Amino acid sequence: MSDTATSGFISHLIELRDRLIRALASILVIFLALVYFANDIYAFVANPLVLSLPENTTMIATDVTAPFFAPFKLTLFISLFLAIPFILHQVWGFLAPGLYKHEKRMLMPILLSSVVLFYAGIAFCYYVVMPIILGFLTAAGPSMMTLSPDISSYLAFILKLFFAFGVAFEIPVAIMLLCWSGVATTQGLKEKRPYIVVGAFVVAMFLTPPDVLSQTLLALPMLLLFEIGIILAGIYSKKSQQQEINNE
């Protein structure tokens, strides 16, 4: 390897290190700004469960350290979620110099839409899915049972749901990338629709708690987003073909 190639490789590593540090610093800054409100953040996230609990029933902590660490962990994850736009900005800054103009025009909207869709998935989970799931789960047990959910168990439950719905809402972006890169075509995806339906429910089974309701509430939006992704990919393909014709 020549000295020029070596120096170029080292400069890329240095830039990658700097951007990783900036991304981690953004998470830390947001966390420090939110940690004072950790208990309030946990109360907000736990509100759908609290509203679903029977009267005179509260959440409990089975571990001595749970009242401190559960809100602390939640605040850290919230900080990560909120820092995603800045993290993607660092990713874009690292990749953009090596991209062609048409690649930049394609990837910038995809990065922006991926952030919006991720947040939309979390919002859909919190405002639509959680009240339905928690209302069903808290009412499904025997009448002689007293339900007192543990705060740490609820944290693991809700973070799993947030992540599952946030990732699931990225399906249109994934389809756009697959079609743009030539790995798949809209026609090929349409032909595989029956397998996609089965796959959506299988994925939902692994990403959600073991009940049919939550699996269905994840699988149905995934299928709707799949159809939206095919429509958008088809529109983009037509525009690309038209541009190629005009260039010729």
Short mmCIF file of C-alpha atoms in Angstrom, two decimals:
data_model
loop_
_atom_site.label_atom_id
_atom_site.label_comp_id
_atom_site.label_asym_id
_atom_site.label_seq_id
_atom_site.Cartn_x
_atom_site.Cartn_y
_atom_site.Cartn_z
CA MET A 1 0.00 0.00 0.00
CA SER A 2 1.38 3.39 -1.01
CA ASP A 3 2.00 6.22 1.44
CA THR A 4 -0.85 8.23 -0.12
CA ALA A 5 -3.33 5.36 0.28
CA THR A 6 -2.13 4.75 3.85
CA SER A 7 -2.50 8.39 4.84
CA GLY A 8 -5.94 8.50 3.23
CA PHE A 9 -7.04 5.39 5.13
CA ILE A 10 -5.76 6.82 8.41
CA SER A 11 -7.54 10.14 7.78
CA HIS A 12 -10.79 8.24 7.23
CA LEU A 13 -10.31 6.36 10.49
CA ILE A 14 -9.65 9.63 12.32
CA GLU A 15 -12.78 11.19 10.84
CA LEU A 16 -14.80 8.11 11.78
CA ARG A 17 -13.48 8.31 15.34
CA ASP A 18 -14.33 12.01 15.58
CA ARG A 19 -17.86 11.46 14.32
CA LEU A 20 -18.41 8.55 16.72
CA ILE A 21 -17.27 10.77 19.58
CA ARG A 22 -19.67 13.51 18.48
CA ALA A 23 -22.54 11.02 18.25
CA LEU A 24 -21.83 9.68 21.75
CA ALA A 25 -21.43 13.23 23.05
CA SER A 26 -24.88 14.13 21.69
CA ILE A 27 -26.40 11.22 23.63
CA LEU A 28 -24.57 12.29 26.77
CA VAL A 29 -25.66 15.93 26.45
CA ILE A 30 -29.31 14.96 26.01
CA PHE A 31 -29.07 12.50 28.89
CA LEU A 32 -27.60 15.12 31.24
CA ALA A 33 -30.40 17.50 30.26
CA LEU A 34 -33.09 14.88 30.96
CA VAL A 35 -31.74 12.93 33.93
CA TYR A 36 -33.20 15.42 36.44
CA PHE A 37 -36.65 14.58 35.04
CA ALA A 38 -36.05 10.80 35.02
CA ASN A 39 -38.92 10.03 37.40
CA ASP A 40 -41.31 12.26 35.45
CA ILE A 41 -40.30 10.56 32.19
CA TYR A 42 -40.93 7.14 33.68
CA ALA A 43 -44.31 8.30 35.04
CA PHE A 44 -45.25 9.52 31.54
CA VAL A 45 -44.24 6.24 29.89
CA ALA A 46 -45.99 4.20 32.60
CA ASN A 47 -49.21 6.23 32.35
CA PRO A 48 -50.98 3.83 29.90
CA LEU A 49 -50.37 0.97 32.35
CA VAL A 50 -51.42 2.99 35.39
CA LEU A 51 -54.68 3.93 33.68
CA SER A 52 -55.33 0.25 32.90
CA LEU A 53 -54.70 -1.04 36.43
CA PRO A 54 -57.62 -1.87 38.73
CA GLU A 55 -58.60 0.77 41.27
CA ASN A 56 -56.32 1.11 44.32
CA THR A 57 -53.56 -0.86 42.54
CA THR A 58 -50.06 0.47 41.95
CA MET A 59 -46.80 -0.64 40.39
CA ILE A 60 -44.19 -2.23 42.64
CA ALA A 61 -40.41 -2.63 42.79
CA THR A 62 -39.12 -6.10 43.67
CA ASP A 63 -35.50 -4.93 43.68
CA VAL A 64 -34.12 -2.37 46.14
CA THR A 65 -32.24 -0.52 43.36
CA ALA A 66 -35.13 -0.62 40.84
CA PRO A 67 -36.72 2.74 41.85
CA PHE A 68 -33.44 4.44 40.91
CA PHE A 69 -32.16 2.37 37.99
CA ALA A 70 -35.43 1.87 36.07
CA PRO A 71 -36.03 5.62 35.44
CA PHE A 72 -32.28 6.04 34.88
CA LYS A 73 -32.22 3.33 32.18
CA LEU A 74 -35.35 4.67 30.53
CA THR A 75 -33.87 8.17 30.37
CA LEU A 76 -30.73 6.77 28.76
CA PHE A 77 -32.76 5.00 26.07
CA ILE A 78 -34.89 8.10 25.49
CA SER A 79 -31.67 10.10 25.08
CA LEU A 80 -30.52 7.61 22.44
CA PHE A 81 -33.83 7.87 20.60
CA LEU A 82 -33.75 11.68 20.66
CA ALA A 83 -30.14 11.76 19.46
CA ILE A 84 -30.91 9.70 16.35
CA PRO A 85 -31.20 12.75 14.02
CA PHE A 86 -27.76 14.00 15.11
CA ILE A 87 -26.29 10.49 14.84
CA LEU A 88 -27.62 10.15 11.29
CA HIS A 89 -26.23 13.59 10.52
CA GLN A 90 -22.79 12.30 11.49
CA VAL A 91 -23.31 9.20 9.35
CA TRP A 92 -24.33 11.41 6.41
CA GLY A 93 -21.30 13.66 6.91
CA PHE A 94 -19.01 10.64 6.77
CA LEU A 95 -20.63 9.02 3.70
CA ALA A 96 -21.63 12.07 1.62
CA PRO A 97 -18.15 12.94 0.21
CA GLY A 98 -17.95 9.53 -1.46
CA LEU A 99 -21.40 9.64 -3.07
CA TYR A 100 -22.47 10.77 -6.52
CA LYS A 101 -24.98 13.59 -6.90
CA HIS A 102 -27.88 11.27 -7.76
CA GLU A 103 -27.01 9.09 -4.74
CA LYS A 104 -27.07 12.15 -2.48
CA ARG A 105 -30.45 13.19 -3.88
CA MET A 106 -31.76 9.70 -3.11
CA LEU A 107 -30.23 9.11 0.32
CA MET A 108 -30.95 12.46 1.96
CA PRO A 109 -34.76 12.06 1.79
CA ILE A 110 -34.39 8.45 2.91
CA LEU A 111 -32.40 9.45 6.00
CA LEU A 112 -34.91 12.15 6.90
CA SER A 113 -37.90 9.87 6.33
CA SER A 114 -36.28 7.08 8.36
CA VAL A 115 -36.08 9.39 11.38
CA VAL A 116 -39.69 10.52 10.97
CA LEU A 117 -40.92 6.94 10.52
CA PHE A 118 -39.00 5.71 13.56
CA TYR A 119 -40.56 8.38 15.76
CA ALA A 120 -43.96 7.71 14.17
CA GLY A 121 -43.63 4.04 15.10
CA ILE A 122 -42.89 4.88 18.73
CA ALA A 123 -45.78 7.38 18.85
CA PHE A 124 -48.15 4.82 17.31
CA CYS A 125 -47.03 2.27 19.89
CA TYR A 126 -47.51 4.64 22.84
CA TYR A 127 -50.80 6.29 21.89
CA VAL A 128 -52.57 3.47 20.03
CA VAL A 129 -51.09 0.06 20.75
CA MET A 130 -50.19 0.28 24.43
CA PRO A 131 -53.63 1.33 25.71
CA ILE A 132 -55.22 -1.54 23.76
CA ILE A 133 -52.66 -4.18 24.77
CA LEU A 134 -52.43 -3.14 28.42
CA GLY A 135 -56.19 -2.81 28.73
CA PHE A 136 -56.57 -6.33 27.38
CA LEU A 137 -53.77 -7.89 29.44
CA THR A 138 -54.81 -6.31 32.75
CA ALA A 139 -58.44 -7.42 32.27
CA ALA A 140 -57.68 -10.95 31.06
CA GLY A 141 -56.54 -12.46 34.38
CA PRO A 142 -58.63 -14.25 37.01
CA SER A 143 -60.80 -12.01 39.19
CA MET A 144 -59.15 -13.18 42.41
CA MET A 145 -55.71 -12.06 41.17
CA THR A 146 -54.19 -8.75 42.30
CA LEU A 147 -52.10 -7.24 39.53
CA SER A 148 -49.07 -5.24 40.70
CA PRO A 149 -46.57 -4.93 37.81
CA ASP A 150 -42.88 -4.58 38.59
CA ILE A 151 -41.33 -1.35 37.28
CA SER A 152 -38.25 -3.10 35.87
CA SER A 153 -40.32 -5.71 34.04
CA TYR A 154 -42.52 -2.99 32.60
CA LEU A 155 -39.44 -1.09 31.43
CA ALA A 156 -38.15 -4.13 29.52
CA PHE A 157 -41.64 -4.69 28.09
CA ILE A 158 -42.11 -1.13 26.86
CA LEU A 159 -38.60 -0.73 25.42
CA LYS A 160 -39.09 -3.92 23.44
CA LEU A 161 -42.36 -2.58 22.04
CA PHE A 162 -40.88 0.85 21.25
CA PHE A 163 -37.97 -0.72 19.39
CA ALA A 164 -40.19 -3.20 17.53
CA PHE A 165 -42.60 -0.56 16.26
CA GLY A 166 -39.84 1.95 15.52
CA VAL A 167 -38.00 -0.58 13.35
CA ALA A 168 -41.20 -1.93 11.76
CA PHE A 169 -42.13 1.54 10.55
CA GLU A 170 -38.87 1.62 8.56
CA ILE A 171 -40.27 -0.89 6.06
CA PRO A 172 -40.99 1.70 3.30
CA VAL A 173 -37.40 2.93 3.58
CA ALA A 174 -36.08 -0.63 3.38
CA ILE A 175 -38.15 -1.33 0.27
CA MET A 176 -36.95 1.89 -1.37
CA LEU A 177 -33.33 0.92 -0.71
CA LEU A 178 -33.83 -2.63 -2.02
CA CYS A 179 -35.38 -1.38 -5.25
CA TRP A 180 -32.89 1.45 -5.65
CA SER A 181 -29.91 -0.90 -5.25
CA GLY A 182 -31.38 -3.43 -7.68
CA VAL A 183 -31.68 -6.22 -5.11
CA ALA A 184 -35.44 -6.36 -5.63
CA THR A 185 -38.12 -4.96 -7.92
CA THR A 186 -41.62 -3.75 -7.17
CA GLN A 187 -43.08 -6.46 -9.40
CA GLY A 188 -41.04 -9.15 -7.65
CA LEU A 189 -42.17 -7.91 -4.23
CA LYS A 190 -45.81 -7.94 -5.35
CA GLU A 191 -45.46 -11.55 -6.46
CA LYS A 192 -44.06 -12.46 -3.04
CA ARG A 193 -46.94 -10.77 -1.18
CA PRO A 194 -48.38 -14.03 0.29
CA TYR A 195 -44.98 -14.84 1.80
CA ILE A 196 -44.66 -11.29 3.10
CA VAL A 197 -47.99 -11.62 4.94
CA VAL A 198 -46.84 -14.80 6.67
CA GLY A 199 -43.42 -13.29 7.37
CA ALA A 200 -44.97 -10.18 8.97
CA PHE A 201 -46.83 -12.27 11.52
CA VAL A 202 -43.76 -14.41 12.19
CA VAL A 203 -41.60 -11.32 12.78
CA ALA A 204 -44.31 -9.80 14.99
CA MET A 205 -44.38 -13.01 17.01
CA PHE A 206 -40.69 -12.60 17.88
CA LEU A 207 -40.75 -8.83 18.46
CA THR A 208 -43.83 -8.53 20.66
CA PRO A 209 -45.08 -10.15 23.90
CA PRO A 210 -46.57 -13.63 23.47
CA ASP A 211 -50.18 -12.65 22.84
CA VAL A 212 -52.14 -12.60 19.59
CA LEU A 213 -53.41 -9.04 20.04
CA SER A 214 -50.00 -7.33 20.21
CA GLN A 215 -48.68 -9.50 17.37
CA THR A 216 -51.62 -8.51 15.18
CA LEU A 217 -51.27 -4.82 16.08
CA LEU A 218 -47.67 -4.94 14.83
CA ALA A 219 -48.20 -7.20 11.80
CA LEU A 220 -51.05 -5.15 10.28
CA PRO A 221 -49.12 -1.82 10.22
CA MET A 222 -46.14 -3.71 8.78
CA LEU A 223 -48.28 -4.98 5.90
CA LEU A 224 -49.73 -1.51 5.31
CA LEU A 225 -46.24 0.02 5.30
CA PHE A 226 -45.12 -2.71 2.89
CA GLU A 227 -47.81 -1.63 0.43
CA ILE A 228 -46.86 2.04 0.89
CA GLY A 229 -43.21 1.16 0.25
CA ILE A 230 -44.10 -0.62 -3.00
CA ILE A 231 -46.11 2.40 -4.18
CA LEU A 232 -43.29 4.83 -3.38
CA ALA A 233 -40.66 2.57 -4.95
CA GLY A 234 -42.80 2.31 -8.09
CA ILE A 235 -43.09 6.09 -8.32
CA TYR A 236 -39.33 6.48 -7.87
CA SER A 237 -38.62 3.83 -10.53
CA LYS A 238 -40.82 5.65 -13.05
CA LYS A 239 -39.07 8.94 -12.32
CA SER A 240 -35.65 7.32 -12.74
CA GLN A 241 -36.64 5.76 -16.05
CA GLN A 242 -38.02 9.08 -17.28
CA GLN A 243 -34.78 10.86 -16.32
CA GLU A 244 -32.73 8.25 -18.19
CA ILE A 245 -34.91 8.73 -21.28
CA ASN A 246 -34.53 12.52 -21.07
CA ASN A 247 -30.74 12.21 -20.67
CA GLU A 248 -30.56 10.04 -23.77
#
